[in-house]
PDB file of C-alpha atoms in Angstrom:
ATOM      1  CA  UNK A   1    -119.003 267.205 -31.377  1.00 62.00           C
ATOM      2  CA  UNK A   2    -116.851 269.629 -29.305  1.00 74.00           C
ATOM      3  CA  UNK A   3    -115.929 268.061 -25.733  1.00 76.00           C
ATOM      4  CA  UNK A   4    -117.485 270.833 -23.585  1.00 79.00           C
ATOM      5  CA  UNK A   5    -120.715 270.613 -25.509  1.00 88.00           C
ATOM      6  CA  UNK A   6    -120.374 266.853 -24.896  1.00 89.00           C
ATOM      7  CA  UNK A   7    -119.948 267.189 -21.233  1.00 89.00           C
ATOM      8  CA  UNK A   8    -122.862 269.956 -21.304  1.00 90.00           C
ATOM      9  CA  UNK A   9    -125.334 267.360 -23.208  1.00 94.00           C
ATOM     10  CA  UNK A  10    -124.108 264.393 -20.659  1.00 94.00           C
ATOM     11  CA  UNK A  11    -124.943 266.593 -17.539  1.00 94.00           C
ATOM     12  CA  UNK A  12    -128.368 267.474 -18.863  1.00 96.00           C
ATOM     13  CA  UNK A  13    -129.255 264.277 -19.996  1.00 96.00           C
ATOM     14  CA  UNK A  14    -128.139 262.203 -16.803  1.00 96.00           C
ATOM     15  CA  UNK A  15    -129.388 264.653 -14.381  1.00 96.00           C
ATOM     16  CA  UNK A  16    -132.841 264.472 -16.005  1.00 97.00           C
ATOM     17  CA  UNK A  17    -132.797 260.956 -15.963  1.00 96.00           C
ATOM     18  CA  UNK A  18    -131.855 260.618 -12.538  1.00 96.00           C
ATOM     19  CA  UNK A  19    -133.241 263.259 -10.901  1.00 96.00           C
ATOM     20  CA  UNK A  20    -136.791 263.390 -11.942  1.00 97.00           C
ATOM     21  CA  UNK A  21    -137.351 259.568 -10.955  1.00 97.00           C
ATOM     22  CA  UNK A  22    -136.144 260.057  -7.669  1.00 97.00           C
ATOM     23  CA  UNK A  23    -137.961 263.488  -7.334  1.00 97.00           C
ATOM     24  CA  UNK A  24    -141.285 261.898  -8.228  1.00 97.00           C
ATOM     25  CA  UNK A  25    -140.388 258.893  -5.888  1.00 96.00           C
ATOM     26  CA  UNK A  26    -139.757 261.128  -2.703  1.00 96.00           C
ATOM     27  CA  UNK A  27    -142.814 263.098  -3.466  1.00 97.00           C
ATOM     28  CA  UNK A  28    -145.130 259.900  -3.700  1.00 96.00           C
ATOM     29  CA  UNK A  29    -143.452 258.734  -0.594  1.00 95.00           C
ATOM     30  CA  UNK A  30    -143.591 261.850   1.427  1.00 95.00           C
ATOM     31  CA  UNK A  31    -140.000 261.074   1.852  1.00 95.00           C
ATOM     32  CA  UNK A  32    -138.241 264.622   2.383  1.00 96.00           C
ATOM     33  CA  UNK A  33    -134.409 263.514   1.857  1.00 95.00           C
ATOM     34  CA  UNK A  34    -135.209 261.692  -1.216  1.00 96.00           C
ATOM     35  CA  UNK A  35    -137.491 264.552  -2.661  1.00 97.00           C
ATOM     36  CA  UNK A  36    -134.368 266.986  -1.888  1.00 97.00           C
ATOM     37  CA  UNK A  37    -132.008 265.000  -3.574  1.00 96.00           C
ATOM     38  CA  UNK A  38    -134.047 264.283  -6.540  1.00 97.00           C
ATOM     39  CA  UNK A  39    -134.650 267.947  -6.747  1.00 97.00           C
ATOM     40  CA  UNK A  40    -130.999 268.956  -6.583  1.00 97.00           C
ATOM     41  CA  UNK A  41    -130.134 266.720  -9.169  1.00 97.00           C
ATOM     42  CA  UNK A  42    -133.023 267.865 -11.629  1.00 97.00           C
ATOM     43  CA  UNK A  43    -132.446 271.507 -10.841  1.00 97.00           C
ATOM     44  CA  UNK A  44    -128.628 270.786 -11.564  1.00 96.00           C
ATOM     45  CA  UNK A  45    -129.648 269.508 -15.047  1.00 96.00           C
ATOM     46  CA  UNK A  46    -131.764 272.692 -15.344  1.00 96.00           C
ATOM     47  CA  UNK A  47    -128.899 274.774 -14.835  1.00 95.00           C
ATOM     48  CA  UNK A  48    -126.618 272.880 -17.324  1.00 95.00           C
ATOM     49  CA  UNK A  49    -129.293 273.257 -19.892  1.00 96.00           C
ATOM     50  CA  UNK A  50    -129.500 276.971 -19.455  1.00 95.00           C
ATOM     51  CA  UNK A  51    -125.798 277.280 -19.647  1.00 92.00           C
ATOM     52  CA  UNK A  52    -125.970 275.033 -22.612  1.00 94.00           C
ATOM     53  CA  UNK A  53    -128.201 277.368 -24.524  1.00 95.00           C
ATOM     54  CA  UNK A  54    -126.357 280.570 -23.465  1.00 92.00           C
ATOM     55  CA  UNK A  55    -123.171 279.071 -24.587  1.00 89.00           C
ATOM     56  CA  UNK A  56    -123.652 276.648 -27.672  1.00 91.00           C
ATOM     57  CA  UNK A  57    -126.796 278.087 -29.280  1.00 93.00           C
ATOM     58  CA  UNK A  58    -127.605 281.007 -31.407  1.00 94.00           C
ATOM     59  CA  UNK A  59    -128.707 282.795 -28.127  1.00 94.00           C
ATOM     60  CA  UNK A  60    -125.171 283.381 -27.469  1.00 92.00           C
ATOM     61  CA  UNK A  61    -123.928 287.111 -27.714  1.00 89.00           C
ATOM     62  CA  UNK A  62    -127.484 288.189 -27.847  1.00 94.00           C
ATOM     63  CA  UNK A  63    -129.326 289.931 -24.951  1.00 93.00           C
ATOM     64  CA  UNK A  64    -130.641 286.773 -23.647  1.00 94.00           C
ATOM     65  CA  UNK A  65    -127.422 285.241 -23.027  1.00 93.00           C
ATOM     66  CA  UNK A  66    -126.801 287.122 -19.673  1.00 92.00           C
ATOM     67  CA  UNK A  67    -130.753 286.358 -18.654  1.00 94.00           C
ATOM     68  CA  UNK A  68    -129.742 282.647 -19.206  1.00 95.00           C
ATOM     69  CA  UNK A  69    -126.371 283.098 -17.406  1.00 92.00           C
ATOM     70  CA  UNK A  70    -127.945 284.481 -14.382  1.00 93.00           C
ATOM     71  CA  UNK A  71    -130.735 282.075 -14.334  1.00 95.00           C
ATOM     72  CA  UNK A  72    -128.169 279.252 -14.484  1.00 93.00           C
ATOM     73  CA  UNK A  73    -126.394 280.739 -11.531  1.00 93.00           C
ATOM     74  CA  UNK A  74    -129.642 280.920  -9.486  1.00 94.00           C
ATOM     75  CA  UNK A  75    -130.100 277.052 -10.480  1.00 95.00           C
ATOM     76  CA  UNK A  76    -126.591 276.266  -9.023  1.00 94.00           C
ATOM     77  CA  UNK A  77    -127.355 278.401  -6.117  1.00 95.00           C
ATOM     78  CA  UNK A  78    -130.822 276.436  -5.571  1.00 96.00           C
ATOM     79  CA  UNK A  79    -129.199 273.105  -6.146  1.00 97.00           C
ATOM     80  CA  UNK A  80    -126.158 273.579  -3.638  1.00 96.00           C
ATOM     81  CA  UNK A  81    -129.080 274.517  -1.222  1.00 97.00           C
ATOM     82  CA  UNK A  82    -131.287 271.607  -1.827  1.00 97.00           C
ATOM     83  CA  UNK A  83    -127.676 269.342  -1.408  1.00 97.00           C
ATOM     84  CA  UNK A  84    -126.900 270.674   1.737  1.00 97.00           C
ATOM     85  CA  UNK A  85    -130.462 269.929   3.065  1.00 97.00           C
ATOM     86  CA  UNK A  86    -129.974 266.572   2.096  1.00 97.00           C
ATOM     87  CA  UNK A  87    -126.634 266.024   3.446  1.00 97.00           C
ATOM     88  CA  UNK A  88    -128.003 267.527   6.824  1.00 97.00           C
ATOM     89  CA  UNK A  89    -131.014 265.229   7.033  1.00 96.00           C
ATOM     90  CA  UNK A  90    -129.402 261.984   5.959  1.00 95.00           C
ATOM     91  CA  UNK A  91    -125.800 262.147   7.818  1.00 95.00           C
ATOM     92  CA  UNK A  92    -126.336 264.749  10.538  1.00 94.00           C
ATOM     93  CA  UNK A  93    -129.749 265.261  11.528  1.00 93.00           C
ATOM     94  CA  UNK A  94    -129.439 265.834  15.322  1.00 93.00           C
ATOM     95  CA  UNK A  95    -126.210 267.544  14.766  1.00 96.00           C
ATOM     96  CA  UNK A  96    -126.112 271.465  16.090  1.00 96.00           C
ATOM     97  CA  UNK A  97    -122.623 271.828  14.354  1.00 96.00           C
ATOM     98  CA  UNK A  98    -123.886 270.453  11.091  1.00 96.00           C
ATOM     99  CA  UNK A  99    -127.140 272.741  11.333  1.00 97.00           C
ATOM    100  CA  UNK A 100    -124.876 275.759  11.880  1.00 97.00           C
ATOM    101  CA  UNK A 101    -123.059 275.101   8.798  1.00 97.00           C
ATOM    102  CA  UNK A 102    -125.858 274.373   6.776  1.00 97.00           C
ATOM    103  CA  UNK A 103    -127.163 278.004   7.520  1.00 97.00           C
ATOM    104  CA  UNK A 104    -123.786 279.733   7.144  1.00 97.00           C
ATOM    105  CA  UNK A 105    -123.036 277.982   3.827  1.00 97.00           C
ATOM    106  CA  UNK A 106    -126.635 278.929   2.459  1.00 97.00           C
ATOM    107  CA  UNK A 107    -126.134 282.449   4.305  1.00 97.00           C
ATOM    108  CA  UNK A 108    -122.919 283.140   2.238  1.00 97.00           C
ATOM    109  CA  UNK A 109    -124.428 282.089  -0.927  1.00 96.00           C
ATOM    110  CA  UNK A 110    -127.329 284.339  -0.641  1.00 96.00           C
ATOM    111  CA  UNK A 111    -125.283 287.071   0.325  1.00 96.00           C
ATOM    112  CA  UNK A 112    -123.314 286.601  -2.618  1.00 95.00           C
ATOM    113  CA  UNK A 113    -126.095 286.499  -4.837  1.00 94.00           C
ATOM    114  CA  UNK A 114    -127.791 289.669  -3.707  1.00 95.00           C
ATOM    115  CA  UNK A 115    -124.572 291.676  -3.202  1.00 95.00           C
ATOM    116  CA  UNK A 116    -123.082 290.912  -6.695  1.00 93.00           C
ATOM    117  CA  UNK A 117    -126.517 291.857  -7.982  1.00 91.00           C
ATOM    118  CA  UNK A 118    -126.758 295.110  -6.225  1.00 93.00           C
ATOM    119  CA  UNK A 119    -123.822 296.165  -8.653  1.00 92.00           C
ATOM    120  CA  UNK A 120    -125.280 294.617 -11.393  1.00 90.00           C
ATOM    121  CA  UNK A 121    -123.522 291.311 -11.504  1.00 89.00           C
ATOM    122  CA  UNK A 122    -126.432 289.032 -11.221  1.00 89.00           C
ATOM    123  CA  UNK A 123    -124.509 286.459 -13.612  1.00 86.00           C
ATOM    124  CA  UNK A 124    -121.458 286.522 -10.992  1.00 84.00           C
ATOM    125  CA  UNK A 125    -118.806 287.116 -13.749  1.00 79.00           C
ATOM    126  CA  UNK A 126    -116.547 289.992 -11.730  1.00 82.00           C
ATOM    127  CA  UNK A 127    -113.820 288.070 -10.064  1.00 79.00           C
ATOM    128  CA  UNK A 128    -112.461 291.727  -9.011  1.00 83.00           C
ATOM    129  CA  UNK A 129    -115.053 291.646  -6.392  1.00 86.00           C
ATOM    130  CA  UNK A 130    -115.185 289.098  -3.155  1.00 90.00           C
ATOM    131  CA  UNK A 131    -118.774 287.483  -3.800  1.00 91.00           C
ATOM    132  CA  UNK A 132    -117.807 285.192  -6.718  1.00 86.00           C
ATOM    133  CA  UNK A 133    -115.296 283.657  -4.219  1.00 89.00           C
ATOM    134  CA  UNK A 134    -117.504 283.814  -1.346  1.00 93.00           C
ATOM    135  CA  UNK A 135    -119.926 281.883  -3.085  1.00 92.00           C
ATOM    136  CA  UNK A 136    -118.078 279.272  -5.042  1.00 91.00           C
ATOM    137  CA  UNK A 137    -116.000 278.783  -1.880  1.00 93.00           C
ATOM    138  CA  UNK A 138    -119.476 278.107  -0.250  1.00 95.00           C
ATOM    139  CA  UNK A 139    -120.435 275.422  -2.806  1.00 95.00           C
ATOM    140  CA  UNK A 140    -117.060 273.814  -2.391  1.00 95.00           C
ATOM    141  CA  UNK A 141    -117.962 273.399   0.913  1.00 96.00           C
ATOM    142  CA  UNK A 142    -121.047 272.098   0.548  1.00 97.00           C
ATOM    143  CA  UNK A 143    -119.964 269.301  -2.254  1.00 97.00           C
ATOM    144  CA  UNK A 144    -116.789 268.677  -0.067  1.00 97.00           C
ATOM    145  CA  UNK A 145    -119.100 268.008   3.078  1.00 97.00           C
ATOM    146  CA  UNK A 146    -121.101 265.785   1.169  1.00 97.00           C
ATOM    147  CA  UNK A 147    -118.432 263.818  -0.128  1.00 97.00           C
ATOM    148  CA  UNK A 148    -116.723 263.285   3.231  1.00 97.00           C
ATOM    149  CA  UNK A 149    -120.004 261.781   4.743  1.00 97.00           C
ATOM    150  CA  UNK A 150    -120.496 259.847   1.717  1.00 96.00           C
ATOM    151  CA  UNK A 151    -117.151 258.286   1.786  1.00 96.00           C
ATOM    152  CA  UNK A 152    -117.067 257.831   5.698  1.00 94.00           C
ATOM    153  CA  UNK A 153    -120.513 256.139   5.314  1.00 91.00           C
ATOM    154  CA  UNK A 154    -119.389 253.869   2.425  1.00 91.00           C
ATOM    155  CA  UNK A 155    -116.104 252.961   4.744  1.00 87.00           C
ATOM    156  CA  UNK A 156    -118.822 251.219   7.431  1.00 84.00           C
ATOM    157  CA  UNK A 157    -121.334 249.928   4.960  1.00 84.00           C
ATOM    158  CA  UNK A 158    -118.598 248.030   2.776  1.00 81.00           C
ATOM    159  CA  UNK A 159    -117.564 246.080   5.928  1.00 77.00           C
ATOM    160  CA  UNK A 160    -120.859 245.146   6.788  1.00 76.00           C
ATOM    161  CA  UNK A 161    -121.782 244.044   3.006  1.00 72.00           C
ATOM    162  CA  UNK A 162    -118.989 241.734   3.301  1.00 67.00           C
ATOM    163  CA  UNK A 163    -120.812 239.738   5.623  1.00 67.00           C
ATOM    164  CA  UNK A 164    -123.941 240.014   3.982  1.00 67.00           C
ATOM    165  CA  UNK A 165    -125.644 242.659   6.405  1.00 73.00           C
ATOM    166  CA  UNK A 166    -125.872 245.275   3.868  1.00 77.00           C
ATOM    167  CA  UNK A 167    -126.675 245.417   0.063  1.00 83.00           C
ATOM    168  CA  UNK A 168    -123.391 245.733  -1.756  1.00 85.00           C
ATOM    169  CA  UNK A 169    -124.992 247.996  -4.240  1.00 87.00           C
ATOM    170  CA  UNK A 170    -126.569 250.090  -1.558  1.00 88.00           C
ATOM    171  CA  UNK A 171    -123.059 250.449  -0.254  1.00 89.00           C
ATOM    172  CA  UNK A 172    -121.527 251.075  -3.373  1.00 91.00           C
ATOM    173  CA  UNK A 173    -124.267 253.927  -4.008  1.00 93.00           C
ATOM    174  CA  UNK A 174    -122.246 256.063  -1.275  1.00 94.00           C
ATOM    175  CA  UNK A 175    -118.930 255.434  -2.842  1.00 94.00           C
ATOM    176  CA  UNK A 176    -120.245 256.835  -6.120  1.00 96.00           C
ATOM    177  CA  UNK A 177    -122.188 259.949  -4.546  1.00 96.00           C
ATOM    178  CA  UNK A 178    -118.876 260.814  -2.942  1.00 96.00           C
ATOM    179  CA  UNK A 179    -117.277 260.561  -6.108  1.00 96.00           C
ATOM    180  CA  UNK A 180    -119.636 262.621  -7.888  1.00 96.00           C
ATOM    181  CA  UNK A 181    -119.483 265.053  -5.095  1.00 96.00           C
ATOM    182  CA  UNK A 182    -115.603 265.187  -5.317  1.00 96.00           C
ATOM    183  CA  UNK A 183    -115.733 265.777  -8.775  1.00 93.00           C
ATOM    184  CA  UNK A 184    -117.827 268.965  -8.431  1.00 92.00           C
ATOM    185  CA  UNK A 185    -115.203 270.107  -6.023  1.00 94.00           C
ATOM    186  CA  UNK A 186    -112.435 269.407  -8.429  1.00 91.00           C
ATOM    187  CA  UNK A 187    -114.443 271.353 -11.376  1.00 88.00           C
ATOM    188  CA  UNK A 188    -114.824 274.125  -8.824  1.00 84.00           C
ATOM    189  CA  UNK A 189    -111.199 274.537  -8.038  1.00 83.00           C
ATOM    190  CA  UNK A 190    -110.360 274.419 -11.586  1.00 78.00           C
ATOM    191  CA  UNK A 191    -112.894 277.041 -12.195  1.00 73.00           C
ATOM    192  CA  UNK A 192    -111.087 279.126  -9.675  1.00 71.00           C
ATOM    193  CA  UNK A 193    -107.956 278.450 -11.346  1.00 70.00           C
ATOM    194  CA  UNK A 194    -109.237 279.973 -14.153  1.00 67.00           C
ATOM    195  CA  UNK A 195    -110.023 283.120 -12.491  1.00 63.00           C
ATOM    196  CA  UNK A 196    -106.737 283.639 -10.844  1.00 62.00           C
ATOM    197  CA  UNK A 197    -104.644 282.779 -14.057  1.00 60.00           C
ATOM    198  CA  UNK A 198    -106.987 284.329 -16.747  1.00 55.00           C
ATOM    199  CA  UNK A 199    -105.924 281.570 -19.506  1.00 56.00           C
ATOM    200  CA  UNK A 200    -107.412 279.463 -21.677  1.00 58.00           C
ATOM    201  CA  UNK A 201    -105.676 276.092 -21.703  1.00 54.00           C
ATOM    202  CA  UNK A 202    -107.061 273.590 -24.351  1.00 57.00           C
ATOM    203  CA  UNK A 203    -105.770 270.790 -21.926  1.00 59.00           C
ATOM    204  CA  UNK A 204    -107.219 272.249 -18.684  1.00 65.00           C
ATOM    205  CA  UNK A 205    -110.462 272.616 -20.269  1.00 72.00           C
ATOM    206  CA  UNK A 206    -110.265 269.086 -21.403  1.00 76.00           C
ATOM    207  CA  UNK A 207    -109.284 267.961 -17.693  1.00 78.00           C
ATOM    208  CA  UNK A 208    -112.505 269.872 -16.530  1.00 79.00           C
ATOM    209  CA  UNK A 209    -114.606 268.177 -19.278  1.00 85.00           C
ATOM    210  CA  UNK A 210    -113.468 264.689 -18.230  1.00 87.00           C
ATOM    211  CA  UNK A 211    -114.060 265.592 -14.336  1.00 88.00           C
ATOM    212  CA  UNK A 212    -117.792 266.626 -15.143  1.00 90.00           C
ATOM    213  CA  UNK A 213    -118.221 263.570 -17.447  1.00 92.00           C
ATOM    214  CA  UNK A 214    -117.202 261.200 -14.813  1.00 93.00           C
ATOM    215  CA  UNK A 215    -118.928 262.872 -12.223  1.00 94.00           C
ATOM    216  CA  UNK A 216    -122.416 262.346 -14.117  1.00 94.00           C
ATOM    217  CA  UNK A 217    -121.173 258.724 -14.832  1.00 95.00           C
ATOM    218  CA  UNK A 218    -120.868 258.011 -11.164  1.00 96.00           C
ATOM    219  CA  UNK A 219    -124.326 259.995 -10.470  1.00 95.00           C
ATOM    220  CA  UNK A 220    -126.054 257.649 -13.132  1.00 95.00           C
ATOM    221  CA  UNK A 221    -124.292 254.445 -12.110  1.00 96.00           C
ATOM    222  CA  UNK A 222    -125.172 255.164  -8.410  1.00 94.00           C
ATOM    223  CA  UNK A 223    -128.677 255.011  -8.664  1.00 94.00           C
ATOM    224  CA  UNK A 224    -129.488 252.981 -12.014  1.00 94.00           C
ATOM    225  CA  UNK A 225    -126.473 250.602 -12.458  1.00 92.00           C
ATOM    226  CA  UNK A 226    -126.446 248.826 -15.769  1.00 93.00           C
ATOM    227  CA  UNK A 227    -126.792 245.103 -15.159  1.00 92.00           C
ATOM    228  CA  UNK A 228    -123.232 244.152 -15.934  1.00 93.00           C
ATOM    229  CA  UNK A 229    -121.773 246.656 -13.118  1.00 92.00           C
ATOM    230  CA  UNK A 230    -124.439 245.658 -10.453  1.00 90.00           C
ATOM    231  CA  UNK A 231    -123.078 242.067 -10.824  1.00 89.00           C
ATOM    232  CA  UNK A 232    -119.431 243.230 -10.882  1.00 89.00           C
ATOM    233  CA  UNK A 233    -120.138 245.266  -7.647  1.00 87.00           C
ATOM    234  CA  UNK A 234    -121.762 242.287  -6.013  1.00 81.00           C
ATOM    235  CA  UNK A 235    -118.955 240.297  -6.445  1.00 79.00           C
ATOM    236  CA  UNK A 236    -116.193 242.550  -5.300  1.00 76.00           C
ATOM    237  CA  UNK A 237    -117.589 243.445  -2.305  1.00 62.00           C
ATOM    238  CA  UNK A 238    -119.127 239.874  -1.620  1.00 56.00           C
ATOM    239  CA  UNK A 239    -115.437 238.917  -1.838  1.00 54.00           C
ATOM    240  CA  UNK A 240    -114.076 241.675   0.639  1.00 49.00           C
ATOM    241  CA  UNK A 241    -113.566 240.246   4.043  1.00 40.00           C
TER     242      UNK A 241
END
């Protein structure tokens, strides 16, 4: 299987298998942050599926391809907006600065989407216009914020887990969530590079594929860790003074 196709398949499967149970749990419990998280991961899986259909099925190079690509872009914007809401509510609920960042990043994505759509570029493919840069910059900001908050929280919880005040798996979940968000940022930076350089380097694409798969594995292990991994985390954090 082509490595790029493999990364798409992994992203679709992991996103749906992780996102749907979390979404269902959040809706049942009326837990808004959990529902936002589940919706973000689930819609991310949907946009990966749409792009897979556009790039790796007989729909490629047909009139359906730009429609699927445009829908994929809408999915990315929606996912990022939901992620921003989750980050705000979980980490900075009472911060006016964080609330301002939430609205600024959402507005940047909305303006980019509508402005590029006004010139017929609903799929966001024209790098000669500023909108793709503004939109992707906002997404890097959103996921970079999520990563920073997760790693900072992990640092605090790691010390508490060492003396038995916090479940090691819960503490480690923040670390993995930070890794997931960080790998998204790195793939977006890689995407920027391809827009700037206008090159198609197999080794570069392989690196982006590995980042994608690595991020999805971090997401999976964060919420549904295998037994061997859960035991390893418990042992490692339990030994940390």
